[in-house]
Amino acid sequence: MHMNIRQYFRWEILICRICGGWIHVESSKFDYLYYLYWAVINISTVIYILQKIKYVTDFAGDTYGIVGAFFILPISMTANVRSYSFFKYRKEFNELFTSLDEDIFQPQDANELAIMSKMLKFFSFYQHVLYVWSGVTMTGCQMGKLVFGVSDQPDDGQEHCEAAMSTKHGLFVYLYQTMCVTMLLVFNLISDLFMVGFCLFLGAQCDRLSYMLENLKERDVVDIKALAEYYKRILRFASNVEKLFGTIYFTFFFACLAAYGTTLFMFSITEPLSFRYFHMIEYICAIFGMLFTPCWFGTTVRKKSEKLQTAAYSANWVDSGKNFKNDLLIFMSMVQSPIQFRAWNLIPLNLESYMGVVKTSFSYYTVLDNMIMKKE
């Protein structure tokens, strides 16, 4: 029962290569071209972000300019952090994809096949939902301008676009900006999909291991050692995931903290039922969902791994021999600590951390609102 799990990531892998995010581990005489491509993409997006910061701060020239910069730029800058992390840990990234189709992770009977199929079905559904949602957000801004008309507020980018197009190389500048925005959006999206896919895979492997433990009998004493090796492979997979995404989500926690507070403030001063009002609602849902995703799936992996000790205890050990019980006790001690992803080995990726960021961002919004209102 061999399942080709890598094929479910084929579009993400292709898009990641286009964005310069996946470097082949295998050496080649053309490797330097890909390294150069990665550098060009990231330098271009960094220049765009710096230009945007300068434009926003120069236009307003006061506290509103700073708030406007922190409204969207922290989230955009995390795309470069993600790209760098994928570049730095490309060997771990390659090992993750190589291990997806290893025999040790393949289902052995109909029940295990059902577990894996359910996981892949949900991942495919999640992919389609996220792609559709991203497409709607990308096109909704332009369609909204046709419905509501162009806002006269300075931070909607219209004046910036007109200024760019009026220059000598206006079309080139506009295309350059469009490319940068697309790259930033796409890499944030793709890296989150990788995280979701890896977490679902780990969760399915924990469910599969629980099923094996619950059906373990004394004559399978040798299998306990095999299950121990299997669990070590699961831990290695989880370690590579944490190494790849640890720095990403550490910076993302602070980016979201800044973005949440400023976004709530911008929303509070936006004219109700205007184009910008609905655009802000869409943006708030998007950025809150970006941090919720890894925290939710990180919590799911932890809960599934917590069930392993109970599953081992559910094995048929009561009437078994001493050797079987000893091996089972050793295995239970191995799975005593659940799998818990941490951002940079500090912040756990779970719902408790997510709620902590949300609560802190509301406090930040309150301070920001009081500070600006006092100045007025």
mmCIF file of C-alpha atoms in Angstrom:
data_model
loop_
_atom_site.group_PDB
_atom_site.id
_atom_site.type_symbol
_atom_site.label_atom_id
_atom_site.label_comp_id
_atom_site.label_asym_id
_atom_site.label_seq_id
_atom_site.Cartn_x
_atom_site.Cartn_y
_atom_site.Cartn_z
ATOM 1 C CA MET A 1 0.000 0.000 0.000
ATOM 2 C CA HIS A 2 2.397 2.671 -1.161
ATOM 3 C CA MET A 3 1.067 6.228 -1.152
ATOM 4 C CA ASN A 4 2.781 8.985 -3.092
ATOM 5 C CA ILE A 5 2.387 11.759 -0.549
ATOM 6 C CA ARG A 6 4.839 14.130 -2.210
ATOM 7 C CA GLN A 7 2.511 14.604 -5.161
ATOM 8 C CA TYR A 8 0.137 16.561 -2.912
ATOM 9 C CA PHE A 9 2.873 19.195 -2.570
ATOM 10 C CA ARG A 10 3.771 19.371 -6.250
ATOM 11 C CA TRP A 11 2.310 22.853 -6.841
ATOM 12 C CA GLU A 12 3.800 24.224 -3.633
ATOM 13 C CA ILE A 13 7.226 22.870 -4.594
ATOM 14 C CA LEU A 14 6.988 24.437 -8.064
ATOM 15 C CA ILE A 15 5.877 27.810 -6.715
ATOM 16 C CA CYS A 16 8.552 27.702 -4.030
ATOM 17 C CA ARG A 17 11.212 27.169 -6.690
ATOM 18 C CA ILE A 18 9.875 30.092 -8.720
ATOM 19 C CA CYS A 19 10.054 32.295 -5.615
ATOM 20 C CA GLY A 20 13.650 31.200 -5.043
ATOM 21 C CA GLY A 21 12.784 29.412 -1.824
ATOM 22 C CA TRP A 22 13.969 25.891 -2.473
ATOM 23 C CA ILE A 23 17.610 25.181 -3.278
ATOM 24 C CA HIS A 24 18.458 21.689 -4.472
ATOM 25 C CA VAL A 25 20.776 19.892 -2.074
ATOM 26 C CA GLU A 26 22.314 17.835 -4.844
ATOM 27 C CA SER A 27 25.339 19.688 -6.172
ATOM 28 C CA SER A 28 25.316 20.870 -9.753
ATOM 29 C CA LYS A 29 27.488 23.081 -11.889
ATOM 30 C CA PHE A 30 24.527 25.461 -12.244
ATOM 31 C CA ASP A 31 23.947 25.867 -8.494
ATOM 32 C CA TYR A 32 25.391 29.365 -8.517
ATOM 33 C CA LEU A 33 22.606 30.508 -10.856
ATOM 34 C CA TYR A 34 19.960 29.435 -8.370
ATOM 35 C CA TYR A 35 21.797 31.099 -5.495
ATOM 36 C CA LEU A 36 21.978 34.272 -7.575
ATOM 37 C CA TYR A 37 18.270 34.022 -8.392
ATOM 38 C CA TRP A 38 17.423 33.682 -4.691
ATOM 39 C CA ALA A 39 19.537 36.749 -3.866
ATOM 40 C CA VAL A 40 17.971 38.876 -6.624
ATOM 41 C CA ILE A 41 14.429 38.005 -5.550
ATOM 42 C CA ASN A 42 15.038 38.808 -1.887
ATOM 43 C CA ILE A 43 17.038 41.980 -2.495
ATOM 44 C CA SER A 44 14.292 43.218 -4.827
ATOM 45 C CA THR A 45 11.546 42.660 -2.265
ATOM 46 C CA VAL A 46 13.599 44.279 0.514
ATOM 47 C CA ILE A 47 14.130 47.369 -1.653
ATOM 48 C CA TYR A 48 10.391 47.508 -2.321
ATOM 49 C CA ILE A 49 9.591 47.315 1.405
ATOM 50 C CA LEU A 50 12.083 50.093 2.197
ATOM 51 C CA GLN A 51 10.548 52.237 -0.547
ATOM 52 C CA LYS A 52 7.096 51.649 0.878
ATOM 53 C CA ILE A 53 8.233 52.614 4.374
ATOM 54 C CA LYS A 54 9.751 55.832 3.029
ATOM 55 C CA TYR A 55 6.621 56.668 1.065
ATOM 56 C CA VAL A 56 4.243 56.146 3.988
ATOM 57 C CA THR A 57 6.354 58.062 6.521
ATOM 58 C CA ASP A 58 7.126 60.925 4.102
ATOM 59 C CA PHE A 59 3.508 61.343 3.112
ATOM 60 C CA ALA A 60 2.123 61.587 6.631
ATOM 61 C CA GLY A 61 5.179 62.825 8.483
ATOM 62 C CA ASP A 62 3.635 62.197 11.904
ATOM 63 C CA THR A 63 2.390 59.419 14.155
ATOM 64 C CA TYR A 64 -0.188 58.398 11.580
ATOM 65 C CA GLY A 65 2.621 57.712 9.144
ATOM 66 C CA ILE A 66 4.342 55.383 11.582
ATOM 67 C CA VAL A 67 1.052 53.623 12.302
ATOM 68 C CA GLY A 68 0.382 53.320 8.590
ATOM 69 C CA ALA A 69 3.794 51.728 8.061
ATOM 70 C CA PHE A 70 3.201 49.146 10.803
ATOM 71 C CA PHE A 71 -0.237 48.422 9.393
ATOM 72 C CA ILE A 72 1.028 46.061 6.721
ATOM 73 C CA LEU A 73 4.818 46.134 6.478
ATOM 74 C CA PRO A 74 5.679 43.776 9.398
ATOM 75 C CA ILE A 75 3.702 40.973 7.771
ATOM 76 C CA SER A 76 5.327 41.680 4.406
ATOM 77 C CA MET A 77 8.842 41.604 5.852
ATOM 78 C CA THR A 78 8.308 38.144 7.324
ATOM 79 C CA ALA A 79 8.269 36.764 3.778
ATOM 80 C CA ASN A 80 11.990 37.522 3.509
ATOM 81 C CA VAL A 81 12.592 35.821 6.857
ATOM 82 C CA ARG A 82 10.749 32.766 5.553
ATOM 83 C CA SER A 83 12.767 32.763 2.349
ATOM 84 C CA TYR A 84 16.029 33.023 4.293
ATOM 85 C CA SER A 85 15.017 30.195 6.632
ATOM 86 C CA PHE A 86 14.119 27.939 3.709
ATOM 87 C CA PHE A 87 17.481 28.775 2.155
ATOM 88 C CA LYS A 88 19.463 28.203 5.360
ATOM 89 C CA TYR A 89 17.763 24.915 6.247
ATOM 90 C CA ARG A 90 17.407 23.583 2.721
ATOM 91 C CA LYS A 91 18.997 20.247 3.709
ATOM 92 C CA GLU A 92 16.365 19.724 6.404
ATOM 93 C CA PHE A 93 13.723 20.845 3.924
ATOM 94 C CA ASN A 94 14.913 18.285 1.403
ATOM 95 C CA GLU A 95 15.009 15.558 4.073
ATOM 96 C CA LEU A 96 11.412 16.293 5.016
ATOM 97 C CA PHE A 97 10.222 15.713 1.471
ATOM 98 C CA THR A 98 12.417 12.671 0.998
ATOM 99 C CA SER A 99 11.030 11.043 4.146
ATOM 100 C CA LEU A 100 7.385 11.615 3.187
ATOM 101 C CA ASP A 101 7.416 8.540 0.957
ATOM 102 C CA GLU A 102 9.693 6.335 3.072
ATOM 103 C CA ASP A 103 8.447 2.802 3.727
ATOM 104 C CA ILE A 104 8.366 3.319 7.485
ATOM 105 C CA PHE A 105 5.672 5.985 7.063
ATOM 106 C CA GLN A 106 3.565 3.951 4.617
ATOM 107 C CA PRO A 107 0.265 2.309 5.726
ATOM 108 C CA GLN A 108 0.331 -1.461 6.216
ATOM 109 C CA ASP A 109 -3.385 -2.326 6.314
ATOM 110 C CA ALA A 110 -6.814 -0.924 5.484
ATOM 111 C CA ASN A 111 -7.209 0.942 8.785
ATOM 112 C CA GLU A 112 -3.873 2.692 8.450
ATOM 113 C CA LEU A 113 -4.697 3.491 4.843
ATOM 114 C CA ALA A 114 -7.935 5.111 5.998
ATOM 115 C CA ILE A 115 -5.999 7.260 8.481
ATOM 116 C CA MET A 116 -3.584 8.502 5.827
ATOM 117 C CA SER A 117 -6.317 9.004 3.221
ATOM 118 C CA LYS A 118 -8.347 11.121 5.632
ATOM 119 C CA MET A 119 -5.319 13.307 6.300
ATOM 120 C CA LEU A 120 -4.550 13.808 2.609
ATOM 121 C CA LYS A 121 -8.184 14.534 1.802
ATOM 122 C CA PHE A 122 -8.316 17.267 4.429
ATOM 123 C CA PHE A 123 -5.004 18.742 3.247
ATOM 124 C CA SER A 124 -6.251 18.859 -0.342
ATOM 125 C CA PHE A 125 -9.422 20.615 0.816
ATOM 126 C CA TYR A 126 -7.398 23.107 2.868
ATOM 127 C CA GLN A 127 -5.159 23.834 -0.115
ATOM 128 C CA HIS A 128 -8.124 24.697 -2.324
ATOM 129 C CA VAL A 129 -9.735 26.886 0.338
ATOM 130 C CA LEU A 130 -6.521 28.834 0.951
ATOM 131 C CA TYR A 131 -5.822 29.322 -2.755
ATOM 132 C CA VAL A 132 -9.370 30.545 -3.393
ATOM 133 C CA TRP A 133 -9.252 32.874 -0.394
ATOM 134 C CA SER A 134 -5.911 34.318 -1.515
ATOM 135 C CA GLY A 135 -7.222 34.814 -5.039
ATOM 136 C CA VAL A 136 -10.264 36.648 -3.715
ATOM 137 C CA THR A 137 -8.141 38.946 -1.561
ATOM 138 C CA MET A 138 -5.795 39.724 -4.465
ATOM 139 C CA THR A 139 -8.597 40.599 -6.888
ATOM 140 C CA GLY A 140 -11.041 41.991 -4.330
ATOM 141 C CA CYS A 141 -9.108 45.223 -3.901
ATOM 142 C CA GLN A 142 -9.314 46.127 -7.579
ATOM 143 C CA MET A 143 -12.923 44.983 -7.912
ATOM 144 C CA GLY A 144 -13.826 46.946 -4.802
ATOM 145 C CA LYS A 145 -12.544 50.161 -6.349
ATOM 146 C CA LEU A 146 -14.972 49.675 -9.232
ATOM 147 C CA VAL A 147 -17.882 49.204 -6.827
ATOM 148 C CA PHE A 148 -17.078 51.797 -4.154
ATOM 149 C CA GLY A 149 -14.918 54.154 -6.167
ATOM 150 C CA VAL A 150 -11.322 55.130 -5.387
ATOM 151 C CA SER A 151 -10.799 56.441 -1.882
ATOM 152 C CA ASP A 152 -9.158 59.824 -1.446
ATOM 153 C CA GLN A 153 -7.194 58.622 1.568
ATOM 154 C CA PRO A 154 -3.433 58.856 1.012
ATOM 155 C CA ASP A 155 -2.577 55.363 2.189
ATOM 156 C CA ASP A 156 -4.601 53.371 -0.319
ATOM 157 C CA GLY A 157 -1.672 53.314 -2.717
ATOM 158 C CA GLN A 158 -3.473 55.114 -5.560
ATOM 159 C CA GLU A 159 -1.302 58.222 -5.398
ATOM 160 C CA HIS A 160 1.794 56.050 -5.126
ATOM 161 C CA CYS A 161 0.760 54.127 -8.224
ATOM 162 C CA GLU A 162 0.038 57.335 -10.187
ATOM 163 C CA ALA A 163 3.383 58.791 -9.110
ATOM 164 C CA ALA A 164 5.188 55.670 -10.255
ATOM 165 C CA MET A 165 3.439 55.581 -13.624
ATOM 166 C CA SER A 166 4.187 59.259 -14.264
ATOM 167 C CA THR A 167 7.945 58.706 -14.050
ATOM 168 C CA LYS A 168 10.209 58.048 -17.012
ATOM 169 C CA HIS A 169 10.203 54.307 -16.415
ATOM 170 C CA GLY A 170 6.710 54.209 -14.925
ATOM 171 C CA LEU A 171 5.591 50.926 -16.456
ATOM 172 C CA PHE A 172 8.778 49.181 -15.372
ATOM 173 C CA VAL A 173 8.396 50.525 -11.817
ATOM 174 C CA TYR A 174 4.768 49.422 -11.683
ATOM 175 C CA LEU A 175 5.609 45.910 -12.898
ATOM 176 C CA TYR A 176 8.469 45.728 -10.422
ATOM 177 C CA GLN A 177 6.170 46.652 -7.550
ATOM 178 C CA THR A 178 3.552 44.159 -8.698
ATOM 179 C CA MET A 179 6.170 41.403 -8.831
ATOM 180 C CA CYS A 180 7.399 42.203 -5.320
ATOM 181 C CA VAL A 181 3.915 42.256 -3.805
ATOM 182 C CA THR A 182 3.081 38.957 -5.498
ATOM 183 C CA MET A 183 6.296 37.324 -4.293
ATOM 184 C CA LEU A 184 5.709 38.462 -0.717
ATOM 185 C CA LEU A 185 2.137 37.208 -0.720
ATOM 186 C CA VAL A 186 2.909 33.909 -2.416
ATOM 187 C CA PHE A 187 5.835 32.988 -0.172
ATOM 188 C CA ASN A 188 3.834 33.688 2.977
ATOM 189 C CA LEU A 189 1.048 31.510 1.595
ATOM 190 C CA ILE A 190 3.250 28.638 0.420
ATOM 191 C CA SER A 191 5.300 28.414 3.609
ATOM 192 C CA ASP A 192 2.105 28.213 5.677
ATOM 193 C CA LEU A 193 0.850 25.407 3.438
ATOM 194 C CA PHE A 194 4.083 23.494 4.009
ATOM 195 C CA MET A 195 3.652 23.898 7.766
ATOM 196 C CA VAL A 196 0.048 22.685 7.606
ATOM 197 C CA GLY A 197 0.981 19.702 5.454
ATOM 198 C CA PHE A 198 3.844 18.636 7.711
ATOM 199 C CA CYS A 199 1.684 18.975 10.844
ATOM 200 C CA LEU A 200 -1.105 16.924 9.287
ATOM 201 C CA PHE A 201 1.428 14.293 8.268
ATOM 202 C CA LEU A 202 2.813 14.121 11.816
ATOM 203 C CA GLY A 203 -0.684 13.921 13.249
ATOM 204 C CA ALA A 204 -1.565 11.052 10.923
ATOM 205 C CA GLN A 205 1.627 9.206 11.875
ATOM 206 C CA CYS A 206 0.776 9.604 15.573
ATOM 207 C CA ASP A 207 -2.717 8.225 14.891
ATOM 208 C CA ARG A 208 -1.180 5.340 12.989
ATOM 209 C CA LEU A 209 1.234 4.590 15.834
ATOM 210 C CA SER A 210 -1.632 4.727 18.353
ATOM 211 C CA TYR A 211 -3.545 2.203 16.281
ATOM 212 C CA MET A 212 -0.523 -0.121 16.239
ATOM 213 C CA LEU A 213 -0.073 0.154 20.005
ATOM 214 C CA GLU A 214 -3.712 -0.527 20.784
ATOM 215 C CA ASN A 215 -3.538 -3.748 18.767
ATOM 216 C CA LEU A 216 -0.213 -4.892 20.197
ATOM 217 C CA LYS A 217 -0.018 -8.385 21.713
ATOM 218 C CA GLU A 218 2.646 -10.340 23.626
ATOM 219 C CA ARG A 219 3.797 -12.216 20.568
ATOM 220 C CA ASP A 220 4.624 -8.863 19.017
ATOM 221 C CA VAL A 221 7.377 -8.167 21.569
ATOM 222 C CA VAL A 222 9.858 -7.671 18.741
ATOM 223 C CA ASP A 223 7.494 -5.147 17.192
ATOM 224 C CA ILE A 224 7.793 -2.906 20.250
ATOM 225 C CA LYS A 225 11.411 -2.245 19.320
ATOM 226 C CA ALA A 226 10.341 -1.573 15.749
ATOM 227 C CA LEU A 227 7.687 0.847 17.007
ATOM 228 C CA ALA A 228 10.343 2.577 19.103
ATOM 229 C CA GLU A 229 12.430 3.125 15.967
ATOM 230 C CA TYR A 230 9.313 4.319 14.178
ATOM 231 C CA TYR A 231 8.667 6.856 16.935
ATOM 232 C CA LYS A 232 12.264 8.081 16.710
ATOM 233 C CA ARG A 233 11.719 8.732 12.999
ATOM 234 C CA ILE A 234 8.590 10.705 13.845
ATOM 235 C CA LEU A 235 10.618 12.764 16.329
ATOM 236 C CA ARG A 236 13.319 13.387 13.726
ATOM 237 C CA PHE A 237 10.692 14.570 11.255
ATOM 238 C CA ALA A 238 9.225 16.881 13.913
ATOM 239 C CA SER A 239 12.705 18.188 14.758
ATOM 240 C CA ASN A 240 13.323 19.149 11.127
ATOM 241 C CA VAL A 241 9.958 20.903 10.973
ATOM 242 C CA GLU A 242 10.763 22.884 14.120
ATOM 243 C CA LYS A 243 14.218 23.785 12.823
ATOM 244 C CA LEU A 244 12.794 24.982 9.502
ATOM 245 C CA PHE A 245 9.937 27.033 10.940
ATOM 246 C CA GLY A 246 11.337 28.023 14.354
ATOM 247 C CA THR A 247 12.894 31.318 13.269
ATOM 248 C CA ILE A 248 9.999 32.028 10.913
ATOM 249 C CA TYR A 249 7.318 31.958 13.563
ATOM 250 C CA PHE A 250 9.472 33.595 16.226
ATOM 251 C CA THR A 251 9.685 36.737 14.087
ATOM 252 C CA PHE A 252 6.095 36.263 12.985
ATOM 253 C CA PHE A 253 4.819 36.446 16.570
ATOM 254 C CA PHE A 254 6.313 39.927 16.962
ATOM 255 C CA ALA A 255 5.224 40.990 13.467
ATOM 256 C CA CYS A 256 1.647 39.985 14.266
ATOM 257 C CA LEU A 257 1.823 41.783 17.600
ATOM 258 C CA ALA A 258 2.691 45.027 15.795
ATOM 259 C CA ALA A 259 0.302 44.414 12.905
ATOM 260 C CA TYR A 260 -2.703 43.479 15.041
ATOM 261 C CA GLY A 261 -2.575 46.602 17.190
ATOM 262 C CA THR A 262 -2.033 49.031 14.313
ATOM 263 C CA THR A 263 -4.642 47.303 12.147
ATOM 264 C CA LEU A 264 -7.261 47.602 14.883
ATOM 265 C CA PHE A 265 -6.402 51.292 15.249
ATOM 266 C CA MET A 266 -6.642 51.899 11.504
ATOM 267 C CA PHE A 267 -9.973 50.085 11.480
ATOM 268 C CA SER A 268 -11.297 52.271 14.307
ATOM 269 C CA ILE A 269 -10.674 55.483 12.329
ATOM 270 C CA THR A 270 -11.973 54.142 9.009
ATOM 271 C CA GLU A 271 -15.243 55.461 7.624
ATOM 272 C CA PRO A 272 -17.936 52.755 8.026
ATOM 273 C CA LEU A 273 -19.264 50.973 4.927
ATOM 274 C CA SER A 274 -16.565 52.465 2.705
ATOM 275 C CA PHE A 275 -14.306 50.458 0.433
ATOM 276 C CA ARG A 276 -11.481 50.741 2.939
ATOM 277 C CA TYR A 277 -13.814 49.554 5.715
ATOM 278 C CA PHE A 278 -14.493 46.235 4.002
ATOM 279 C CA HIS A 279 -10.889 45.975 2.868
ATOM 280 C CA MET A 280 -9.776 46.337 6.497
ATOM 281 C CA ILE A 281 -12.168 43.591 7.617
ATOM 282 C CA GLU A 282 -10.724 41.297 4.966
ATOM 283 C CA TYR A 283 -7.168 42.150 5.996
ATOM 284 C CA ILE A 284 -7.876 41.658 9.716
ATOM 285 C CA CYS A 285 -9.312 38.195 9.049
ATOM 286 C CA ALA A 286 -6.280 37.313 6.921
ATOM 287 C CA ILE A 287 -3.541 38.332 9.369
ATOM 288 C CA PHE A 288 -5.341 36.841 12.367
ATOM 289 C CA GLY A 289 -5.687 33.604 10.400
ATOM 290 C CA MET A 290 -2.001 33.537 9.431
ATOM 291 C CA LEU A 291 -0.875 33.135 13.043
ATOM 292 C CA PHE A 292 -3.857 31.013 14.044
ATOM 293 C CA THR A 293 -2.951 28.371 11.435
ATOM 294 C CA PRO A 294 0.436 27.194 12.837
ATOM 295 C CA CYS A 295 -0.814 27.521 16.422
ATOM 296 C CA TRP A 296 -3.895 25.407 15.708
ATOM 297 C CA PHE A 297 -2.059 22.655 13.877
ATOM 298 C CA GLY A 298 0.794 22.748 16.376
ATOM 299 C CA THR A 299 -1.770 22.135 19.114
ATOM 300 C CA THR A 300 -3.267 19.292 17.070
ATOM 301 C CA VAL A 301 0.112 17.539 16.810
ATOM 302 C CA ARG A 302 0.672 17.919 20.539
ATOM 303 C CA LYS A 303 -2.734 16.441 21.412
ATOM 304 C CA LYS A 304 -2.292 13.490 19.061
ATOM 305 C CA SER A 305 1.165 12.738 20.456
ATOM 306 C CA GLU A 306 -0.238 12.912 23.998
ATOM 307 C CA LYS A 307 -2.505 9.972 23.156
ATOM 308 C CA LEU A 308 0.441 7.663 22.471
ATOM 309 C CA GLN A 309 1.032 6.841 26.123
ATOM 310 C CA THR A 310 -2.657 6.002 26.619
ATOM 311 C CA ALA A 311 -2.596 3.872 23.475
ATOM 312 C CA ALA A 312 0.433 1.963 24.777
ATOM 313 C CA TYR A 313 -1.338 1.379 28.077
ATOM 314 C CA SER A 314 -4.323 0.010 26.112
ATOM 315 C CA ALA A 315 -2.186 -2.801 24.681
ATOM 316 C CA ASN A 316 -2.874 -6.371 25.811
ATOM 317 C CA TRP A 317 -0.276 -6.406 28.611
ATOM 318 C CA VAL A 318 -2.258 -7.687 31.623
ATOM 319 C CA ASP A 319 -1.695 -11.383 30.946
ATOM 320 C CA SER A 320 1.624 -10.878 29.160
ATOM 321 C CA GLY A 321 5.088 -11.901 30.266
ATOM 322 C CA LYS A 322 7.676 -9.834 32.110
ATOM 323 C CA ASN A 323 9.801 -9.069 29.038
ATOM 324 C CA PHE A 324 6.801 -7.694 27.171
ATOM 325 C CA LYS A 325 5.844 -5.484 30.110
ATOM 326 C CA ASN A 326 9.387 -4.170 30.506
ATOM 327 C CA ASP A 327 9.656 -3.290 26.820
ATOM 328 C CA LEU A 328 6.257 -1.621 26.951
ATOM 329 C CA LEU A 329 7.255 0.438 30.003
ATOM 330 C CA ILE A 330 10.411 1.610 28.251
ATOM 331 C CA PHE A 331 8.372 2.654 25.233
ATOM 332 C CA MET A 332 5.847 4.484 27.427
ATOM 333 C CA SER A 333 8.694 6.452 28.987
ATOM 334 C CA MET A 334 9.816 7.459 25.471
ATOM 335 C CA VAL A 335 6.421 8.915 24.550
ATOM 336 C CA GLN A 336 5.863 10.578 27.925
ATOM 337 C CA SER A 337 6.735 14.033 26.586
ATOM 338 C CA PRO A 338 4.419 15.130 23.752
ATOM 339 C CA ILE A 339 5.639 16.694 20.525
ATOM 340 C CA GLN A 340 5.547 20.454 21.052
ATOM 341 C CA PHE A 341 6.779 22.855 18.365
ATOM 342 C CA ARG A 342 8.518 25.966 19.647
ATOM 343 C CA ALA A 343 9.420 29.153 17.856
ATOM 344 C CA TRP A 344 13.178 29.501 18.287
ATOM 345 C CA ASN A 345 12.976 27.058 21.222
ATOM 346 C CA LEU A 346 11.175 29.728 23.252
ATOM 347 C CA ILE A 347 7.532 30.281 22.288
ATOM 348 C CA PRO A 348 5.315 27.182 22.008
ATOM 349 C CA LEU A 349 3.204 27.030 18.861
ATOM 350 C CA ASN A 350 -0.165 26.443 20.479
ATOM 351 C CA LEU A 351 -3.476 28.196 20.992
ATOM 352 C CA GLU A 352 -2.392 29.539 24.375
ATOM 353 C CA SER A 353 0.422 31.502 22.709
ATOM 354 C CA TYR A 354 -1.968 32.728 20.026
ATOM 355 C CA MET A 355 -4.419 34.069 22.602
ATOM 356 C CA GLY A 356 -1.504 35.699 24.408
ATOM 357 C CA VAL A 357 -0.551 37.604 21.247
ATOM 358 C CA VAL A 358 -4.164 38.637 20.616
ATOM 359 C CA LYS A 359 -4.616 39.918 24.185
ATOM 360 C CA THR A 360 -1.312 41.798 24.086
ATOM 361 C CA SER A 361 -2.201 43.355 20.726
ATOM 362 C CA PHE A 362 -5.452 44.713 22.184
ATOM 363 C CA SER A 363 -3.441 46.293 24.987
ATOM 364 C CA TYR A 364 -1.064 47.734 22.392
ATOM 365 C CA TYR A 365 -4.042 49.113 20.457
ATOM 366 C CA THR A 366 -5.420 50.771 23.608
ATOM 367 C CA VAL A 367 -2.086 52.432 24.372
ATOM 368 C CA LEU A 368 -1.706 53.547 20.752
ATOM 369 C CA ASP A 369 -5.226 54.961 20.645
ATOM 370 C CA ASN A 370 -4.807 56.883 23.903
ATOM 371 C CA MET A 371 -1.406 58.229 22.857
ATOM 372 C CA ILE A 372 -2.650 59.570 19.526
ATOM 373 C CA MET A 373 -5.905 60.936 20.900
ATOM 374 C CA LYS A 374 -4.025 62.885 23.584
ATOM 375 C CA LYS A 375 -1.862 64.517 20.912
ATOM 376 C CA GLU A 376 -4.980 65.666 19.109
#
